[in-house]
């Protein structure tokens, strides 16, 4: 039953752009201080990752239903993933009119997605002999779609906070980026290292930050310098996780 619900939620989530206009960021005029080209927001091309996310989530849900319906390695993550995708099915419609409610929604989506990623196939569990990988089949297809999805939501959630800071005049446009980006990097690094797997999570955060770098290139040094430092920091966390995974496999 849970596998069916995840597939239904994934289909609704992927279909949501059909009844909402294309989304490359909140309408600037939804804020008391219009957010025209805010430095905290990635360039439009970075949002193309949604095509990959949608495809992988449908593959994940379909394969999970047809081939891993009763696999405990897949089953544990299904409730939080269902919650995240179910809320996400209405997110685009909300984001067209209410950035505050949309920000609350995306944070709930993020928390649920991170829980699903933590519970996804291949996680390490404690045994009498120490931590060991939980038995699972097809951990790659079970984990990678959720990791990429959670990585993009991590960046999007902090971008939303930055837009609210600038949009309600609590900071300037550049100030919002300078406040939010270090917190985004710290959050992503801590979760990546704590999870100790799923490097695709950190790589997706880097993709989002590359979009922010492109949007700010040539506009002054503070934001690009901060983004470059953040990308390097997240990259080091990803490299550490990759190295530890390789050592465990060998």
PDB file of C-alpha atoms in Angstrom:
ATOM      1  CA  UNK A   1       0.000   0.000   0.000  1.00  0.00           C
ATOM      2  CA  UNK A   2       2.789   2.455   0.879  1.00  0.00           C
ATOM      3  CA  UNK A   3       4.465   1.811  -2.478  1.00  0.00           C
ATOM      4  CA  UNK A   4       1.192   2.639  -4.260  1.00  0.00           C
ATOM      5  CA  UNK A   5       0.796   5.859  -2.284  1.00  0.00           C
ATOM      6  CA  UNK A   6       4.351   6.952  -3.119  1.00  0.00           C
ATOM      7  CA  UNK A   7       3.727   6.339  -6.823  1.00  0.00           C
ATOM      8  CA  UNK A   8       0.457   8.293  -6.736  1.00  0.00           C
ATOM      9  CA  UNK A   9       2.153  11.169  -4.879  1.00  0.00           C
ATOM     10  CA  UNK A  10       5.078  11.136  -7.324  1.00  0.00           C
ATOM     11  CA  UNK A  11       2.722  11.301 -10.322  1.00  0.00           C
ATOM     12  CA  UNK A  12       0.786  14.179  -8.753  1.00  0.00           C
ATOM     13  CA  UNK A  13       4.045  15.974  -7.950  1.00  0.00           C
ATOM     14  CA  UNK A  14       5.439  15.540 -11.462  1.00  0.00           C
ATOM     15  CA  UNK A  15       2.116  16.601 -13.006  1.00  0.00           C
ATOM     16  CA  UNK A  16       1.819  19.758 -10.879  1.00  0.00           C
ATOM     17  CA  UNK A  17       3.482  22.045 -13.489  1.00  0.00           C
ATOM     18  CA  UNK A  18       0.631  21.166 -15.876  1.00  0.00           C
ATOM     19  CA  UNK A  19      -1.856  23.180 -13.828  1.00  0.00           C
ATOM     20  CA  UNK A  20       0.534  25.897 -12.669  1.00  0.00           C
ATOM     21  CA  UNK A  21       2.623  28.258 -14.818  1.00  0.00           C
ATOM     22  CA  UNK A  22       6.349  27.582 -15.150  1.00  0.00           C
ATOM     23  CA  UNK A  23       8.265  28.566 -12.037  1.00  0.00           C
ATOM     24  CA  UNK A  24      11.747  30.110 -11.999  1.00  0.00           C
ATOM     25  CA  UNK A  25      11.323  31.923  -8.710  1.00  0.00           C
ATOM     26  CA  UNK A  26       8.691  33.890  -6.832  1.00  0.00           C
ATOM     27  CA  UNK A  27       6.981  36.814  -8.561  1.00  0.00           C
ATOM     28  CA  UNK A  28       9.023  39.873  -7.444  1.00  0.00           C
ATOM     29  CA  UNK A  29       5.824  41.828  -6.797  1.00  0.00           C
ATOM     30  CA  UNK A  30       4.580  39.367  -4.162  1.00  0.00           C
ATOM     31  CA  UNK A  31       6.916  41.058  -1.662  1.00  0.00           C
ATOM     32  CA  UNK A  32       6.608  44.482  -0.011  1.00  0.00           C
ATOM     33  CA  UNK A  33      10.132  45.107  -1.343  1.00  0.00           C
ATOM     34  CA  UNK A  34      10.056  43.687  -4.900  1.00  0.00           C
ATOM     35  CA  UNK A  35      12.722  41.010  -5.392  1.00  0.00           C
ATOM     36  CA  UNK A  36      14.060  41.841  -8.846  1.00  0.00           C
ATOM     37  CA  UNK A  37      17.057  39.603  -9.628  1.00  0.00           C
ATOM     38  CA  UNK A  38      17.823  38.816  -5.970  1.00  0.00           C
ATOM     39  CA  UNK A  39      21.440  37.651  -5.495  1.00  0.00           C
ATOM     40  CA  UNK A  40      20.325  34.688  -3.378  1.00  0.00           C
ATOM     41  CA  UNK A  41      18.392  33.111  -6.269  1.00  0.00           C
ATOM     42  CA  UNK A  42      20.048  30.780  -8.828  1.00  0.00           C
ATOM     43  CA  UNK A  43      20.101  31.589 -12.524  1.00  0.00           C
ATOM     44  CA  UNK A  44      17.080  30.306 -14.434  1.00  0.00           C
ATOM     45  CA  UNK A  45      18.954  27.464 -16.140  1.00  0.00           C
ATOM     46  CA  UNK A  46      19.700  25.862 -12.763  1.00  0.00           C
ATOM     47  CA  UNK A  47      15.987  25.058 -12.387  1.00  0.00           C
ATOM     48  CA  UNK A  48      16.327  22.642 -15.320  1.00  0.00           C
ATOM     49  CA  UNK A  49      17.398  20.041 -12.758  1.00  0.00           C
ATOM     50  CA  UNK A  50      13.693  19.533 -12.081  1.00  0.00           C
ATOM     51  CA  UNK A  51      13.493  17.502 -15.301  1.00  0.00           C
ATOM     52  CA  UNK A  52      16.028  15.072 -13.867  1.00  0.00           C
ATOM     53  CA  UNK A  53      14.351  15.062 -10.445  1.00  0.00           C
ATOM     54  CA  UNK A  54      10.905  14.333 -11.890  1.00  0.00           C
ATOM     55  CA  UNK A  55      12.239  11.513 -14.074  1.00  0.00           C
ATOM     56  CA  UNK A  56      14.175   9.867 -11.253  1.00  0.00           C
ATOM     57  CA  UNK A  57      11.307  10.114  -8.780  1.00  0.00           C
ATOM     58  CA  UNK A  58       8.918   8.396 -11.208  1.00  0.00           C
ATOM     59  CA  UNK A  59      11.503   5.660 -11.881  1.00  0.00           C
ATOM     60  CA  UNK A  60      12.058   5.280  -8.162  1.00  0.00           C
ATOM     61  CA  UNK A  61       8.354   5.021  -7.340  1.00  0.00           C
ATOM     62  CA  UNK A  62       7.494   2.767 -10.262  1.00  0.00           C
ATOM     63  CA  UNK A  63      10.370   0.356  -9.704  1.00  0.00           C
ATOM     64  CA  UNK A  64       9.673   0.385  -5.973  1.00  0.00           C
ATOM     65  CA  UNK A  65       6.079  -0.665  -6.545  1.00  0.00           C
ATOM     66  CA  UNK A  66       6.725  -3.278  -9.228  1.00  0.00           C
ATOM     67  CA  UNK A  67       9.926  -4.847  -7.900  1.00  0.00           C
ATOM     68  CA  UNK A  68      10.498  -3.750  -4.281  1.00  0.00           C
ATOM     69  CA  UNK A  69       6.985  -3.554  -2.863  1.00  0.00           C
ATOM     70  CA  UNK A  70       7.822  -5.652   0.202  1.00  0.00           C
ATOM     71  CA  UNK A  71      11.541  -4.929   0.480  1.00  0.00           C
ATOM     72  CA  UNK A  72      12.184  -3.576   4.013  1.00  0.00           C
ATOM     73  CA  UNK A  73      15.229  -1.705   2.728  1.00  0.00           C
ATOM     74  CA  UNK A  74      12.887   0.368   0.560  1.00  0.00           C
ATOM     75  CA  UNK A  75       9.817   0.402   2.774  1.00  0.00           C
ATOM     76  CA  UNK A  76      11.138   2.452   5.680  1.00  0.00           C
ATOM     77  CA  UNK A  77      11.519   5.640   3.648  1.00  0.00           C
ATOM     78  CA  UNK A  78       8.104   5.565   2.018  1.00  0.00           C
ATOM     79  CA  UNK A  79       5.987   7.443   4.579  1.00  0.00           C
ATOM     80  CA  UNK A  80       8.250  10.532   4.766  1.00  0.00           C
ATOM     81  CA  UNK A  81       8.702  10.510   0.990  1.00  0.00           C
ATOM     82  CA  UNK A  82       4.929  10.328   0.533  1.00  0.00           C
ATOM     83  CA  UNK A  83       4.493  13.317   2.851  1.00  0.00           C
ATOM     84  CA  UNK A  84       7.115  15.356   0.985  1.00  0.00           C
ATOM     85  CA  UNK A  85       5.763  14.591  -2.486  1.00  0.00           C
ATOM     86  CA  UNK A  86       2.140  14.968  -1.391  1.00  0.00           C
ATOM     87  CA  UNK A  87       2.787  18.481  -0.086  1.00  0.00           C
ATOM     88  CA  UNK A  88       4.919  19.210  -3.128  1.00  0.00           C
ATOM     89  CA  UNK A  89       2.015  18.499  -5.465  1.00  0.00           C
ATOM     90  CA  UNK A  90       0.399  21.779  -4.344  1.00  0.00           C
ATOM     91  CA  UNK A  91       3.593  23.806  -3.874  1.00  0.00           C
ATOM     92  CA  UNK A  92       3.745  25.400  -7.324  1.00  0.00           C
ATOM     93  CA  UNK A  93       0.187  26.660  -7.063  1.00  0.00           C
ATOM     94  CA  UNK A  94       0.843  28.154  -3.623  1.00  0.00           C
ATOM     95  CA  UNK A  95       4.151  29.712  -4.727  1.00  0.00           C
ATOM     96  CA  UNK A  96       2.328  31.749  -7.384  1.00  0.00           C
ATOM     97  CA  UNK A  97       0.466  33.736  -4.736  1.00  0.00           C
ATOM     98  CA  UNK A  98       1.891  33.301  -1.216  1.00  0.00           C
ATOM     99  CA  UNK A  99       5.679  33.149  -0.665  1.00  0.00           C
ATOM    100  CA  UNK A 100       5.322  32.825   3.121  1.00  0.00           C
ATOM    101  CA  UNK A 101       3.074  29.761   2.954  1.00  0.00           C
ATOM    102  CA  UNK A 102       5.211  28.353   0.132  1.00  0.00           C
ATOM    103  CA  UNK A 103       8.313  28.743   2.309  1.00  0.00           C
ATOM    104  CA  UNK A 104       6.638  26.882   5.167  1.00  0.00           C
ATOM    105  CA  UNK A 105       5.601  24.147   2.749  1.00  0.00           C
ATOM    106  CA  UNK A 106       9.050  23.724   1.241  1.00  0.00           C
ATOM    107  CA  UNK A 107      10.620  23.400   4.680  1.00  0.00           C
ATOM    108  CA  UNK A 108       8.164  20.637   5.584  1.00  0.00           C
ATOM    109  CA  UNK A 109       8.949  19.002   2.233  1.00  0.00           C
ATOM    110  CA  UNK A 110      12.665  19.266   2.998  1.00  0.00           C
ATOM    111  CA  UNK A 111      12.435  17.766   6.481  1.00  0.00           C
ATOM    112  CA  UNK A 112      10.375  14.852   5.170  1.00  0.00           C
ATOM    113  CA  UNK A 113      12.751  14.335   2.222  1.00  0.00           C
ATOM    114  CA  UNK A 114      15.778  14.302   4.531  1.00  0.00           C
ATOM    115  CA  UNK A 115      14.050  11.719   6.726  1.00  0.00           C
ATOM    116  CA  UNK A 116      13.348   9.614   3.615  1.00  0.00           C
ATOM    117  CA  UNK A 117      16.984   9.913   2.536  1.00  0.00           C
ATOM    118  CA  UNK A 118      18.197   8.884   5.983  1.00  0.00           C
ATOM    119  CA  UNK A 119      15.916   5.818   5.861  1.00  0.00           C
ATOM    120  CA  UNK A 120      16.699   4.966   2.230  1.00  0.00           C
ATOM    121  CA  UNK A 121      18.360   1.677   1.200  1.00  0.00           C
ATOM    122  CA  UNK A 122      21.985   1.184   2.165  1.00  0.00           C
ATOM    123  CA  UNK A 123      21.972   3.067   5.469  1.00  0.00           C
ATOM    124  CA  UNK A 124      24.291   1.861   8.195  1.00  0.00           C
ATOM    125  CA  UNK A 125      22.737   0.342  11.313  1.00  0.00           C
ATOM    126  CA  UNK A 126      24.212  -0.530  14.677  1.00  0.00           C
ATOM    127  CA  UNK A 127      24.901  -4.178  15.417  1.00  0.00           C
ATOM    128  CA  UNK A 128      26.831  -5.912  18.196  1.00  0.00           C
ATOM    129  CA  UNK A 129      29.888  -5.731  15.962  1.00  0.00           C
ATOM    130  CA  UNK A 130      29.422  -2.024  15.212  1.00  0.00           C
ATOM    131  CA  UNK A 131      27.796  -0.108  12.364  1.00  0.00           C
ATOM    132  CA  UNK A 132      27.039  -2.207   9.310  1.00  0.00           C
ATOM    133  CA  UNK A 133      25.141  -1.464   6.094  1.00  0.00           C
ATOM    134  CA  UNK A 134      21.516  -2.494   6.350  1.00  0.00           C
ATOM    135  CA  UNK A 135      20.686  -5.248   3.845  1.00  0.00           C
ATOM    136  CA  UNK A 136      18.934  -3.811   0.820  1.00  0.00           C
ATOM    137  CA  UNK A 137      18.476  -4.508  -2.854  1.00  0.00           C
ATOM    138  CA  UNK A 138      19.057  -1.871  -5.531  1.00  0.00           C
ATOM    139  CA  UNK A 139      20.184   0.767  -3.020  1.00  0.00           C
ATOM    140  CA  UNK A 140      21.332   3.041  -5.853  1.00  0.00           C
ATOM    141  CA  UNK A 141      17.879   3.414  -7.399  1.00  0.00           C
ATOM    142  CA  UNK A 142      16.333   3.616  -3.961  1.00  0.00           C
ATOM    143  CA  UNK A 143      18.648   6.343  -2.701  1.00  0.00           C
ATOM    144  CA  UNK A 144      19.918   8.525  -5.548  1.00  0.00           C
ATOM    145  CA  UNK A 145      16.573  10.025  -6.687  1.00  0.00           C
ATOM    146  CA  UNK A 146      15.754  10.952  -3.088  1.00  0.00           C
ATOM    147  CA  UNK A 147      19.257  12.336  -2.537  1.00  0.00           C
ATOM    148  CA  UNK A 148      19.084  14.643  -5.549  1.00  0.00           C
ATOM    149  CA  UNK A 149      15.553  15.729  -4.612  1.00  0.00           C
ATOM    150  CA  UNK A 150      16.581  16.466  -1.010  1.00  0.00           C
ATOM    151  CA  UNK A 151      19.701  18.320  -2.155  1.00  0.00           C
ATOM    152  CA  UNK A 152      17.724  20.694  -4.355  1.00  0.00           C
ATOM    153  CA  UNK A 153      15.110  21.218  -1.639  1.00  0.00           C
ATOM    154  CA  UNK A 154      17.893  22.113   0.798  1.00  0.00           C
ATOM    155  CA  UNK A 155      19.103  24.908  -1.452  1.00  0.00           C
ATOM    156  CA  UNK A 156      15.563  26.026  -2.350  1.00  0.00           C
ATOM    157  CA  UNK A 157      14.504  26.190   1.293  1.00  0.00           C
ATOM    158  CA  UNK A 158      17.333  28.550   2.213  1.00  0.00           C
ATOM    159  CA  UNK A 159      16.801  30.609  -0.938  1.00  0.00           C
ATOM    160  CA  UNK A 160      13.175  31.041   0.167  1.00  0.00           C
ATOM    161  CA  UNK A 161      14.332  32.304   3.550  1.00  0.00           C
ATOM    162  CA  UNK A 162      16.665  34.758   1.821  1.00  0.00           C
ATOM    163  CA  UNK A 163      13.842  36.050  -0.354  1.00  0.00           C
ATOM    164  CA  UNK A 164      11.656  36.618   2.697  1.00  0.00           C
ATOM    165  CA  UNK A 165      14.483  38.482   4.454  1.00  0.00           C
ATOM    166  CA  UNK A 166      14.982  40.793   1.505  1.00  0.00           C
ATOM    167  CA  UNK A 167      11.324  40.958   0.522  1.00  0.00           C
ATOM    168  CA  UNK A 168      10.208  42.182   3.936  1.00  0.00           C
ATOM    169  CA  UNK A 169      13.098  44.620   4.282  1.00  0.00           C
ATOM    170  CA  UNK A 170      14.906  42.806   7.094  1.00  0.00           C
ATOM    171  CA  UNK A 171      18.074  42.930   4.985  1.00  0.00           C
ATOM    172  CA  UNK A 172      19.058  44.337   1.635  1.00  0.00           C
ATOM    173  CA  UNK A 173      19.121  42.095  -1.429  1.00  0.00           C
ATOM    174  CA  UNK A 174      22.843  41.389  -1.135  1.00  0.00           C
ATOM    175  CA  UNK A 175      22.623  41.188   2.638  1.00  0.00           C
ATOM    176  CA  UNK A 176      20.062  38.387   2.388  1.00  0.00           C
ATOM    177  CA  UNK A 177      22.488  36.312   0.325  1.00  0.00           C
ATOM    178  CA  UNK A 178      25.367  37.014   2.695  1.00  0.00           C
ATOM    179  CA  UNK A 179      23.257  35.916   5.667  1.00  0.00           C
ATOM    180  CA  UNK A 180      21.658  32.819   4.151  1.00  0.00           C
ATOM    181  CA  UNK A 181      24.467  31.255   2.124  1.00  0.00           C
ATOM    182  CA  UNK A 182      26.809  30.421   5.039  1.00  0.00           C
ATOM    183  CA  UNK A 183      23.908  28.794   6.899  1.00  0.00           C
ATOM    184  CA  UNK A 184      22.987  26.794   3.789  1.00  0.00           C
ATOM    185  CA  UNK A 185      26.575  25.553   3.484  1.00  0.00           C
ATOM    186  CA  UNK A 186      26.790  24.619   7.169  1.00  0.00           C
ATOM    187  CA  UNK A 187      23.465  22.780   7.015  1.00  0.00           C
ATOM    188  CA  UNK A 188      24.426  20.835   3.877  1.00  0.00           C
ATOM    189  CA  UNK A 189      27.890  19.910   5.176  1.00  0.00           C
ATOM    190  CA  UNK A 190      26.606  18.754   8.566  1.00  0.00           C
ATOM    191  CA  UNK A 191      23.887  16.598   7.046  1.00  0.00           C
ATOM    192  CA  UNK A 192      26.187  15.183   4.352  1.00  0.00           C
ATOM    193  CA  UNK A 193      28.824  14.149   6.888  1.00  0.00           C
ATOM    194  CA  UNK A 194      26.286  12.857   9.392  1.00  0.00           C
ATOM    195  CA  UNK A 195      24.544  10.808   6.718  1.00  0.00           C
ATOM    196  CA  UNK A 196      27.960   9.454   5.649  1.00  0.00           C
ATOM    197  CA  UNK A 197      26.706   8.389   2.207  1.00  0.00           C
ATOM    198  CA  UNK A 198      24.567   9.745  -0.656  1.00  0.00           C
ATOM    199  CA  UNK A 199      27.170  12.107  -2.182  1.00  0.00           C
ATOM    200  CA  UNK A 200      24.548  13.015  -4.778  1.00  0.00           C
ATOM    201  CA  UNK A 201      22.913  15.111  -2.035  1.00  0.00           C
ATOM    202  CA  UNK A 202      25.921  17.399  -1.700  1.00  0.00           C
ATOM    203  CA  UNK A 203      26.552  17.470  -5.445  1.00  0.00           C
ATOM    204  CA  UNK A 204      23.026  18.778  -6.002  1.00  0.00           C
ATOM    205  CA  UNK A 205      23.574  21.537  -3.436  1.00  0.00           C
ATOM    206  CA  UNK A 206      26.737  22.453  -5.369  1.00  0.00           C
ATOM    207  CA  UNK A 207      24.686  22.603  -8.593  1.00  0.00           C
ATOM    208  CA  UNK A 208      22.292  25.073  -6.961  1.00  0.00           C
ATOM    209  CA  UNK A 209      25.204  27.168  -5.703  1.00  0.00           C
ATOM    210  CA  UNK A 210      26.717  27.132  -9.195  1.00  0.00           C
ATOM    211  CA  UNK A 211      23.450  28.681 -10.371  1.00  0.00           C
ATOM    212  CA  UNK A 212      23.768  31.371  -7.698  1.00  0.00           C
ATOM    213  CA  UNK A 213      27.365  31.993  -8.750  1.00  0.00           C
ATOM    214  CA  UNK A 214      26.298  32.420 -12.388  1.00  0.00           C
ATOM    215  CA  UNK A 215      23.528  34.825 -11.399  1.00  0.00           C
ATOM    216  CA  UNK A 216      26.013  36.999  -9.487  1.00  0.00           C
ATOM    217  CA  UNK A 217      29.059  36.797 -11.719  1.00  0.00           C
ATOM    218  CA  UNK A 218      30.299  40.274 -12.594  1.00  0.00           C
ATOM    219  CA  UNK A 219      28.090  42.036 -10.041  1.00  0.00           C
ATOM    220  CA  UNK A 220      30.726  42.530  -7.331  1.00  0.00           C
ATOM    221  CA  UNK A 221      32.931  40.171  -5.345  1.00  0.00           C
ATOM    222  CA  UNK A 222      31.212  39.480  -1.955  1.00  0.00           C
ATOM    223  CA  UNK A 223      28.499  37.049  -3.089  1.00  0.00           C
ATOM    224  CA  UNK A 224      30.581  35.192  -5.740  1.00  0.00           C
ATOM    225  CA  UNK A 225      33.471  34.816  -3.291  1.00  0.00           C
ATOM    226  CA  UNK A 226      31.140  33.455  -0.631  1.00  0.00           C
ATOM    227  CA  UNK A 227      29.525  31.054  -3.100  1.00  0.00           C
ATOM    228  CA  UNK A 228      32.900  29.768  -4.331  1.00  0.00           C
ATOM    229  CA  UNK A 229      34.024  29.162  -0.753  1.00  0.00           C
ATOM    230  CA  UNK A 230      30.738  27.411  -0.004  1.00  0.00           C
ATOM    231  CA  UNK A 231      30.980  25.187  -3.071  1.00  0.00           C
ATOM    232  CA  UNK A 232      34.512  24.176  -2.070  1.00  0.00           C
ATOM    233  CA  UNK A 233      33.391  23.400   1.479  1.00  0.00           C
ATOM    234  CA  UNK A 234      30.468  21.247   0.397  1.00  0.00           C
ATOM    235  CA  UNK A 235      32.745  19.616  -2.179  1.00  0.00           C
ATOM    236  CA  UNK A 236      35.195  18.613   0.548  1.00  0.00           C
ATOM    237  CA  UNK A 237      32.361  17.004   2.503  1.00  0.00           C
ATOM    238  CA  UNK A 238      31.242  15.099  -0.595  1.00  0.00           C
ATOM    239  CA  UNK A 239      34.824  13.965  -1.285  1.00  0.00           C
ATOM    240  CA  UNK A 240      35.192  12.723   2.283  1.00  0.00           C
ATOM    241  CA  UNK A 241      31.980  10.699   2.055  1.00  0.00           C
ATOM    242  CA  UNK A 242      32.996   9.299  -1.337  1.00  0.00           C
ATOM    243  CA  UNK A 243      36.401   8.302   0.032  1.00  0.00           C
ATOM    244  CA  UNK A 244      34.890   6.572   3.055  1.00  0.00           C
ATOM    245  CA  UNK A 245      32.420   4.724   0.826  1.00  0.00           C
ATOM    246  CA  UNK A 246      35.283   3.524  -1.369  1.00  0.00           C
ATOM    247  CA  UNK A 247      37.219   2.297   1.646  1.00  0.00           C
ATOM    248  CA  UNK A 248      34.209   0.370   2.929  1.00  0.00           C
ATOM    249  CA  UNK A 249      33.677  -1.264  -0.472  1.00  0.00           C
ATOM    250  CA  UNK A 250      37.326  -2.292  -0.612  1.00  0.00           C
TER     251      UNK A 250
END
